[in-house]
Coordinates of C-alpha atoms in Angstrom, one line a residue:
X1 CA 25.4 115.5 51.3
X2 CA 22.9 117.9 49.9
X3 CA 23.1 116.3 46.5
X4 CA 23.0 112.7 47.9
X5 CA 19.6 113.2 49.6
X6 CA 17.7 114.3 46.4
X7 CA 19.2 111.4 44.5
X8 CA 18.0 109.0 47.2
X9 CA 14.6 110.5 47.2
X10 CA 14.4 110.3 43.4
X11 CA 15.3 106.6 43.5
X12 CA 12.7 106.0 46.2
X13 CA 10.0 107.9 44.3
X14 CA 7.4 106.0 42.1
X15 CA 5.8 108.5 39.7
X16 CA 3.5 105.8 38.3
X17 CA 1.7 105.8 41.7
X18 CA 2.0 109.5 42.7
X19 CA 0.9 112.9 41.6
X20 CA -2.0 112.6 39.1
X21 CA -1.5 108.9 39.0
X22 CA -2.1 108.5 42.8
X23 CA -4.7 106.0 43.7
X24 CA -6.9 107.7 46.3
X25 CA -8.3 104.4 47.8
X26 CA -4.7 103.1 48.1
X27 CA -3.7 106.3 49.9
X28 CA -6.6 106.1 52.3
X29 CA -6.0 102.5 53.1
X30 CA -2.3 103.0 53.7
X31 CA -2.7 106.1 55.8
X32 CA -5.2 104.2 58.0
X33 CA -2.7 101.4 58.4
X34 CA 0.0 103.8 59.3
X35 CA -2.2 105.5 61.9
X36 CA -3.1 102.2 63.7
X37 CA 0.4 100.8 63.5
X38 CA 1.9 104.1 64.8
X39 CA -0.7 104.2 67.6
X40 CA 0.3 100.6 68.6
X41 CA 4.0 101.5 68.7
X42 CA 3.2 104.6 70.8
X43 CA 2.4 102.2 73.7
X44 CA 5.9 100.7 73.3
X45 CA 7.7 104.1 73.0
X46 CA 6.3 107.4 71.8
X47 CA 9.4 108.2 69.9
X48 CA 9.2 105.0 67.9
X49 CA 5.5 105.6 67.1
X50 CA 6.1 109.2 65.9
X51 CA 9.1 108.1 63.8
X52 CA 7.2 105.2 62.2
X53 CA 4.3 107.6 61.4
X54 CA 6.6 110.1 59.8
X55 CA 8.3 107.4 57.8
X56 CA 4.9 106.0 56.7
X57 CA 3.7 109.4 55.5
X58 CA 7.0 110.0 53.6
X59 CA 6.7 106.6 51.9
X60 CA 3.1 107.1 50.9
X61 CA 3.9 110.6 49.6
X62 CA 6.9 109.4 47.5
X63 CA 5.8 105.9 46.5
X64 CA 2.0 106.1 46.6
X65 CA 1.7 103.4 49.2
X66 CA 3.2 101.9 52.3
X67 CA 2.2 98.2 52.1
X68 CA 3.7 96.5 49.1
X69 CA 1.2 95.3 46.5
X70 CA -1.5 97.8 47.6
X71 CA -2.6 98.8 44.1
X72 CA -3.2 95.2 43.1
X73 CA -4.9 94.4 46.4
X74 CA -7.2 97.5 46.1
X75 CA -8.3 96.5 42.6
X76 CA -9.0 93.0 43.8
X77 CA -10.9 93.6 47.0
X78 CA -12.5 97.0 46.8
X79 CA -16.0 97.1 45.2
X80 CA -16.0 98.6 41.7
X81 CA -18.7 101.2 42.6
X82 CA -16.3 102.6 45.2
X83 CA -13.2 102.5 42.9
X84 CA -15.2 104.2 40.1
X85 CA -15.6 107.3 42.4
X86 CA -11.9 107.8 42.6
X87 CA -10.9 106.7 39.1
X88 CA -8.9 109.2 37.1
X89 CA -9.2 107.3 33.8
X90 CA -12.4 108.8 32.5
X91 CA -13.9 107.1 29.5
X92 CA -17.5 108.2 29.9
X93 CA -19.0 111.5 28.8
X94 CA -20.8 113.7 31.5
X95 CA -23.9 112.0 33.0
X96 CA -27.1 113.2 31.3
X97 CA -29.4 115.6 33.1
X98 CA -33.2 115.4 32.9
X99 CA -33.3 118.6 30.7
X100 CA -30.7 117.3 28.3
X101 CA -31.6 116.4 24.7
X102 CA -30.6 112.9 23.5
X103 CA -27.7 112.8 21.0
X104 CA -29.6 110.7 18.5
X105 CA -32.6 113.0 18.7
X106 CA -30.5 116.2 18.1
X107 CA -28.4 114.6 15.3
X108 CA -31.6 113.3 13.6
X109 CA -33.3 116.7 13.8
X110 CA -30.2 118.4 12.4
X111 CA -30.2 115.9 9.5
X112 CA -26.8 114.7 10.5
X113 CA -27.8 111.0 10.8
X114 CA -30.6 109.0 9.3
X115 CA -31.5 105.3 8.8
X116 CA -29.1 103.5 6.5
X117 CA -30.5 102.4 3.1
X118 CA -29.1 98.9 3.1
X119 CA -28.7 97.9 6.8
X120 CA -30.7 98.3 9.9
X121 CA -28.5 101.0 11.5
X122 CA -27.9 104.8 11.5
X123 CA -25.6 106.4 8.9
X124 CA -24.0 109.8 8.6
X125 CA -25.3 112.2 6.1
X126 CA -22.7 112.4 3.3
X127 CA -23.1 116.2 3.0
X128 CA -22.4 116.6 6.7
X129 CA -19.5 114.2 6.5
X130 CA -17.8 116.3 3.9
X131 CA -18.5 119.5 5.7
X132 CA -17.3 118.0 9.0
X133 CA -14.0 116.8 7.5
X134 CA -13.4 120.3 5.9
X135 CA -14.0 121.9 9.2
X136 CA -11.5 119.5 10.9
X137 CA -8.9 120.5 8.4
X138 CA -9.6 124.2 9.0
X139 CA -9.3 123.8 12.8
X140 CA -6.0 122.1 12.4
X141 CA -4.6 124.5 9.8
X142 CA -5.7 127.6 11.8
X143 CA -4.5 126.2 15.1
X144 CA -7.9 127.3 16.4
X145 CA -8.3 124.7 19.2
X146 CA -7.9 127.3 22.0
X147 CA -10.1 130.0 20.4
X148 CA -12.9 127.5 19.6
X149 CA -12.8 125.8 22.9
X150 CA -12.7 129.1 24.9
X151 CA -15.8 130.3 23.0
X152 CA -17.7 127.1 23.8
X153 CA -16.7 127.1 27.4
X154 CA -17.1 130.9 27.9
X155 CA -13.5 131.1 29.1
X156 CA -10.6 133.5 28.4
X157 CA -8.4 132.1 25.6
X158 CA -5.3 133.5 27.2
X159 CA -6.0 131.5 30.5
X160 CA -6.7 128.3 28.7
X161 CA -3.9 125.6 28.8
X162 CA -3.7 122.3 27.0
X163 CA -1.9 119.3 28.5
X164 CA -1.3 115.8 27.3
X165 CA -1.3 113.1 30.0
X166 CA -0.6 109.6 28.8
X167 CA -3.0 109.3 25.9
X168 CA -5.5 111.9 27.2
X169 CA -5.8 115.5 26.1
X170 CA -6.8 118.0 28.8
X171 CA -7.9 121.6 28.9
X172 CA -7.2 123.5 32.1
X173 CA -7.6 127.0 33.6
X174 CA -5.5 127.9 36.7
X175 CA -4.9 124.2 37.2
X176 CA -8.7 123.4 37.1
X177 CA -9.7 120.8 34.6
X178 CA -12.3 122.1 32.1
X179 CA -12.5 119.1 29.8
X180 CA -10.8 115.9 28.7
X181 CA -10.6 114.1 25.4
X182 CA -9.2 110.7 24.4
X183 CA -6.6 112.5 22.2
X184 CA -5.9 115.7 20.4
X185 CA -7.6 114.2 17.3
X186 CA -10.8 113.7 19.4
X187 CA -10.7 117.3 20.4
X188 CA -10.3 118.5 16.8
X189 CA -13.2 116.3 15.7
X190 CA -15.4 117.8 18.5
X191 CA -14.5 121.4 17.8
X192 CA -15.1 120.9 14.0
X193 CA -18.4 119.3 14.6
X194 CA -19.5 122.1 17.0
X195 CA -18.7 124.6 14.2
X196 CA -20.9 122.8 11.8
X197 CA -23.8 122.0 14.2
X198 CA -24.0 125.6 15.5
X199 CA -25.2 126.6 12.0
X200 CA -27.1 123.4 11.3
X201 CA -29.1 123.0 14.5
X202 CA -31.0 126.1 15.6
X203 CA -31.0 125.4 19.3
X204 CA -27.3 124.3 19.6
X205 CA -26.3 127.3 21.7
X206 CA -29.2 126.7 24.0
X207 CA -27.8 123.3 25.0
X208 CA -25.6 123.0 28.1
X209 CA -21.9 122.4 27.5
X210 CA -22.2 118.9 29.0
X211 CA -25.1 118.1 26.7
X212 CA -23.1 119.4 23.7
X213 CA -20.2 117.2 24.9
X214 CA -22.3 114.1 24.9
X215 CA -23.6 114.8 21.4
X216 CA -20.2 115.5 20.0
X217 CA -18.7 112.4 21.6
X218 CA -21.5 110.2 20.2
X219 CA -20.9 111.7 16.8
X220 CA -17.3 110.5 16.8
X221 CA -18.7 106.9 16.4
X222 CA -19.4 107.7 12.8
X223 CA -15.8 108.8 12.0
X224 CA -14.1 106.6 9.4
X225 CA -10.8 108.5 8.9
X226 CA -8.6 110.1 11.4
X227 CA -8.5 113.9 11.7
X228 CA -4.9 113.7 12.9
X229 CA -3.2 111.5 10.3
X230 CA -5.9 110.5 7.8
X231 CA -5.6 106.8 8.6
X232 CA -8.5 104.3 8.9
X233 CA -10.2 104.1 12.3
X234 CA -10.6 100.7 13.8
X235 CA -12.8 99.7 16.7
X236 CA -12.0 96.9 19.1
X237 CA -12.5 95.7 22.7
X238 CA -9.7 96.3 25.2
X239 CA -8.9 96.0 28.9
X240 CA -7.8 99.3 30.3
X241 CA -5.8 99.6 33.5
X242 CA -6.2 102.7 35.5
X243 CA -4.8 103.7 38.9
X244 CA -7.7 102.0 40.7
X245 CA -9.3 99.4 38.6
X246 CA -9.4 97.4 35.3
X247 CA -12.3 97.9 32.9
X248 CA -13.5 96.6 29.6
X249 CA -13.9 99.3 26.9
X250 CA -14.8 99.6 23.2
X251 CA -12.0 101.7 21.7
X252 CA -11.8 103.4 18.3
X253 CA -8.2 104.1 17.3
X254 CA -6.5 105.6 14.3
X255 CA -4.4 102.8 12.7
X256 CA -1.9 105.3 11.2
X257 CA -1.0 107.2 14.3
X258 CA -2.6 105.3 17.2
X259 CA -4.6 108.4 18.2
X260 CA -7.6 107.3 20.4
X261 CA -10.8 108.7 18.9
X262 CA -13.4 107.2 21.3
X263 CA -13.3 105.0 24.3
X264 CA -16.6 103.8 25.9
X265 CA -16.7 101.6 28.9
X266 CA -18.7 98.4 28.5
X267 CA -21.3 97.7 31.1
X268 CA -21.0 94.0 31.6

């Protein structure tokens, strides 16, 4: 009997809608429905109301929702501005503050980017490109991701933990998320660029960590070869499904290993 219950619970559980994948709006809607339905049943018989509420909470905990089809219904009928607040699929860099420096401004002053010679666009300085790729190779070979990131964040390297969740690469301390990247390759690109920029831009260490993150993320647009597998990077428009909503993004992906380098939500 003791083994049959865990097996039943495992069959009932839906990991795609629980844990870190849990849709907060779905949970709120379903708990509210459970409260009102249980309150109505209480008028019939208190025992039935209590039993239904207990069953509802168990179902929501194990499956993510009580009412079938809730995730699809939430995406369809909840306003996007509300779903965005609860969305766990983050494609945007931290919001800029009034005191932040613009990425293009910093990268131009550091002689990292400049107007292209043959087209009306910005191009990466070839000397910086070479130095950046050399730094990416060193970060990978040295396995210096934790030491570099802990130095940037001002955190203890021993307490820093890395975690891969779906395609995302996360850094945590004591369960608290400190940063998120589209992939390990994106993290390597950022750490290598930070190494180079710290010696190339005099005020780099004066910038906030969030401001540095926006600059490094913007710099990844100029990557042409993957720091993970050396393959070509291709950009295309995609529809991404998260726990709460669907969104259109422009994604840059390594063709050789499918590592996501950059993902930017399109504002339609």
